[in-house]
PDB file of C-alpha atoms in Angstrom:
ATOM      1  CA  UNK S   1       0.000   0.000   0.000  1.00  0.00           C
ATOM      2  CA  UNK S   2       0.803   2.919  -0.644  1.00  0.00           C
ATOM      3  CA  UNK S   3       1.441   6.498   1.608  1.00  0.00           C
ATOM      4  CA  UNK S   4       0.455   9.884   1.530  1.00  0.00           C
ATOM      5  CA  UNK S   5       3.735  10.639   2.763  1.00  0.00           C
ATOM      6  CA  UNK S   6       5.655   8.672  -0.055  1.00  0.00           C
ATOM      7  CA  UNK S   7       3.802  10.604  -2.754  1.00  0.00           C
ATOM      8  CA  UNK S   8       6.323  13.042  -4.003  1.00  0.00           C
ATOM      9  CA  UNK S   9       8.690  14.028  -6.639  1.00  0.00           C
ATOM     10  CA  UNK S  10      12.107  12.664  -4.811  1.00  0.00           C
ATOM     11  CA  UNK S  11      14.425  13.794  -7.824  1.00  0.00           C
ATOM     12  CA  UNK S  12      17.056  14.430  -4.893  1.00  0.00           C
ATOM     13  CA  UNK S  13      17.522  10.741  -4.463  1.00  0.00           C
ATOM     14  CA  UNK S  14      18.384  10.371  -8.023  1.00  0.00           C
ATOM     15  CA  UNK S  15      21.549  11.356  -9.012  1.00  0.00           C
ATOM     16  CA  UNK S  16      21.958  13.971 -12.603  1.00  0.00           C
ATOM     17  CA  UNK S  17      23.200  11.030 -14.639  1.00  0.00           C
ATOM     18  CA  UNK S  18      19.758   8.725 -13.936  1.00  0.00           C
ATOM     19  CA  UNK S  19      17.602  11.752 -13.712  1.00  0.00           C
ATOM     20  CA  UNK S  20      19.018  12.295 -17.739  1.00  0.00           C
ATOM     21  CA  UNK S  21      18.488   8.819 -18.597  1.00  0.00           C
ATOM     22  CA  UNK S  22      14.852   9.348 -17.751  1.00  0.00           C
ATOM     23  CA  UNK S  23      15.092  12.933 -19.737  1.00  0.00           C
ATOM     24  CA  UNK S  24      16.111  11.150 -22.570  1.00  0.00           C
ATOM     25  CA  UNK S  25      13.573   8.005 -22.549  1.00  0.00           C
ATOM     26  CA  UNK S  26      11.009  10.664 -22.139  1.00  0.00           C
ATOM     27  CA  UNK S  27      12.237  12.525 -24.941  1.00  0.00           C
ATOM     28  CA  UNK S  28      12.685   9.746 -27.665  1.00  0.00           C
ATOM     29  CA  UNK S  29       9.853   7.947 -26.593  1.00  0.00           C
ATOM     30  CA  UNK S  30       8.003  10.874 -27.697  1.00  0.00           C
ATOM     31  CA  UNK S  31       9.804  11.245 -30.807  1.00  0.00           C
ATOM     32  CA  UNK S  32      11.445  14.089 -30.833  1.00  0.00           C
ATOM     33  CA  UNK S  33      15.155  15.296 -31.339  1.00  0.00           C
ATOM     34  CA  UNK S  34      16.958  17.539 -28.957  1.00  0.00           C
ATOM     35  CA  UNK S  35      16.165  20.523 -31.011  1.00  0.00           C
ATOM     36  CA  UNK S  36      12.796  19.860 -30.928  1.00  0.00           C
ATOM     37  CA  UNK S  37      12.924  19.516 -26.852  1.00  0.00           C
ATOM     38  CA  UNK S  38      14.725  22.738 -26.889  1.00  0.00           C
ATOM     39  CA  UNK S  39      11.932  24.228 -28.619  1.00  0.00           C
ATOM     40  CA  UNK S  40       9.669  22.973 -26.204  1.00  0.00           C
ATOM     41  CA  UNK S  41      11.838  24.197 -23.241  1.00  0.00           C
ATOM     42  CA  UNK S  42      12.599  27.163 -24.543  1.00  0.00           C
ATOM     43  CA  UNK S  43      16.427  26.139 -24.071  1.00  0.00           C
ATOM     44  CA  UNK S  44      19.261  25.424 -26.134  1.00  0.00           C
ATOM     45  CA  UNK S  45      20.237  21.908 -28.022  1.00  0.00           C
ATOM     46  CA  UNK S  46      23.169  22.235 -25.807  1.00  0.00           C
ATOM     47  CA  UNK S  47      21.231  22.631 -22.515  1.00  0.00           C
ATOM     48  CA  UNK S  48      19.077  19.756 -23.463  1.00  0.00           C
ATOM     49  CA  UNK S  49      22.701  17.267 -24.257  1.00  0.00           C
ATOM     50  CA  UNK S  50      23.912  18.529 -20.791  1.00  0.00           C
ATOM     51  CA  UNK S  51      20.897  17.862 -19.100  1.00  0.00           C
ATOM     52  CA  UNK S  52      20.312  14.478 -20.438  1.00  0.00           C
ATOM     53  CA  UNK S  53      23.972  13.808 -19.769  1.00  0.00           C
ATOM     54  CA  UNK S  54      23.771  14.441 -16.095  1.00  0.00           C
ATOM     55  CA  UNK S  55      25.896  17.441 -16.852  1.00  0.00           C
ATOM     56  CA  UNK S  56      23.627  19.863 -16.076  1.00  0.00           C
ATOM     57  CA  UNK S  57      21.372  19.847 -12.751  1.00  0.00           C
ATOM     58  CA  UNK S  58      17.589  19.745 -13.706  1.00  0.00           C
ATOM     59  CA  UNK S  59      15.453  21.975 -11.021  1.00  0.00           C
ATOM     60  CA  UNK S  60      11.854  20.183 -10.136  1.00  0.00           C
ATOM     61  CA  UNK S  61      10.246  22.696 -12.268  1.00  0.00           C
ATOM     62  CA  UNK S  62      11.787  22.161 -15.552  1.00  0.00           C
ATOM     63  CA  UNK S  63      11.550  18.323 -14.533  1.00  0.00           C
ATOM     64  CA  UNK S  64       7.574  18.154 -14.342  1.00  0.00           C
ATOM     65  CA  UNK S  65       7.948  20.436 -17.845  1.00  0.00           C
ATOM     66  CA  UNK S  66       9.639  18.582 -19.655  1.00  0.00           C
ATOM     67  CA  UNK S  67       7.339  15.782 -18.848  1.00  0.00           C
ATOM     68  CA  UNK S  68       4.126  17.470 -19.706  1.00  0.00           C
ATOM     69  CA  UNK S  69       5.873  18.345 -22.244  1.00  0.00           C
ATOM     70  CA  UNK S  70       6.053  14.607 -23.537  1.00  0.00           C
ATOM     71  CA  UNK S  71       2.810  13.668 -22.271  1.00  0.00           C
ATOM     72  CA  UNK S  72       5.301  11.547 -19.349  1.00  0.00           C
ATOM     73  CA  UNK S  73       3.007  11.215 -16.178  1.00  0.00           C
ATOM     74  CA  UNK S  74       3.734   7.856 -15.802  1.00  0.00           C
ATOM     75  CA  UNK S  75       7.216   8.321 -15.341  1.00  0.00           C
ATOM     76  CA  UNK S  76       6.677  11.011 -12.861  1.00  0.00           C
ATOM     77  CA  UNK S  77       4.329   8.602 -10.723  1.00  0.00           C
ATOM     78  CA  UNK S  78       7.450   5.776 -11.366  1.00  0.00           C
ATOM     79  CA  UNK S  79       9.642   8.073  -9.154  1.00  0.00           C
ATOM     80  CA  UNK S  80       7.046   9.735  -6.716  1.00  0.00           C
ATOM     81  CA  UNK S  81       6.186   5.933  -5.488  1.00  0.00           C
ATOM     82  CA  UNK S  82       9.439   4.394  -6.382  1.00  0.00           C
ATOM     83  CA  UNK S  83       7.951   1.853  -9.090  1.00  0.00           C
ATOM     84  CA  UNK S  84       8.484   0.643 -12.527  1.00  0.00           C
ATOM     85  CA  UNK S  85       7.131   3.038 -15.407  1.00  0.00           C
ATOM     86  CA  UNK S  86       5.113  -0.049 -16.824  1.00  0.00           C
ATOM     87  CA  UNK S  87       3.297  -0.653 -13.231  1.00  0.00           C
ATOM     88  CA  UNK S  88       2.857   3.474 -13.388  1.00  0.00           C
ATOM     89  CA  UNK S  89       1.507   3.435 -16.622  1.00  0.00           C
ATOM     90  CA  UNK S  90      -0.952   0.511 -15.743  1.00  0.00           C
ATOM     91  CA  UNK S  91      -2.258   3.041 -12.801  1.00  0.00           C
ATOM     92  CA  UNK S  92      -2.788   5.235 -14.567  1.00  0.00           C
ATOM     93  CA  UNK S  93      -4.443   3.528 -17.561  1.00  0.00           C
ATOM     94  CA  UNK S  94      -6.506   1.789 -14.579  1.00  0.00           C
ATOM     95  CA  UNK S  95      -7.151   5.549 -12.987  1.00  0.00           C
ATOM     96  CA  UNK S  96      -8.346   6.556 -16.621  1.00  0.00           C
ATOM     97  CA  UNK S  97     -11.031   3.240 -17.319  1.00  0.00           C
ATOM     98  CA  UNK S  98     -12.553   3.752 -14.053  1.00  0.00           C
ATOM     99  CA  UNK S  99     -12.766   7.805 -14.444  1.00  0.00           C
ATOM    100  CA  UNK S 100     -14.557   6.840 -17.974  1.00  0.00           C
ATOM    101  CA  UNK S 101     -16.707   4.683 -16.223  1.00  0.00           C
ATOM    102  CA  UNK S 102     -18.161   6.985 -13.507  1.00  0.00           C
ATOM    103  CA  UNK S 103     -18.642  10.039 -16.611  1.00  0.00           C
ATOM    104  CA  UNK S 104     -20.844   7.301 -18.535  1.00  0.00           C
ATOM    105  CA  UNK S 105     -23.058   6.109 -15.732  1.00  0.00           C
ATOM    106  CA  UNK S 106     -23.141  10.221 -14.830  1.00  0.00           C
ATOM    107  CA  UNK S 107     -23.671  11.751 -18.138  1.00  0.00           C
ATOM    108  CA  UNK S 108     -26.017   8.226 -18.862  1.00  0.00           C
ATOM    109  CA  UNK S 109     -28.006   9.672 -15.775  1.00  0.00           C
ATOM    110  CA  UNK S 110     -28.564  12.993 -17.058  1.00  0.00           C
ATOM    111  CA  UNK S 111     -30.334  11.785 -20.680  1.00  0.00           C
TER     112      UNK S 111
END
């Protein structure tokens, strides 16, 4: 089970080299090049190499933007409870089924 208290973004137990690793899965799982992140960012190709590199510290902020950015929740949730992005991803497509559910049987209500 799962704690209140465990349910935050712990990027300070990460070190900058894993914390790029997931930058960069995030990134090319979304298809896009470093220019195109940089775009997004609104930071340089360069910025975006050092970051994903672990050369370059990544604030919480720009973390939780560059994951909107990529449509990435489920690797935020991996880290805030310290699982696997495939048992985060199920979560969430779990959260998503059930949230469907209760807007039918609401909206199916109203009719």
């Amino acid at each position: 089970m799962l704690h209140y208290k465990q349910a935050n973004l712990q990027l300070e137990e990460l070190d900058d080299v894993e914390i790029g690793k997931k930058l960069r899965f995030m990134r090319k799982r979304k298809g896009w090049s470093q220019e195109k992140m940089g775009e997004k960012m609104h930071l340089s190709r360069s910025n975006i190499s050092r970051m994903e590199s672990g050369l370059l510290p990544v604030r919480h902020r720009e973390f939780l933007k560059w994951a909107n950015n990529t449509n990435s929740q489920d690797v935020v949730l991996s880290i805030m409870f310290n699982i696997d992005v495939a048992q985060a991803m199920e979560i969430l497509t779990q959260v998503a089924s059930a949230l469907t559910g209760v807007m039918t049987i609401f909206l199916g209500g109203i009719a």
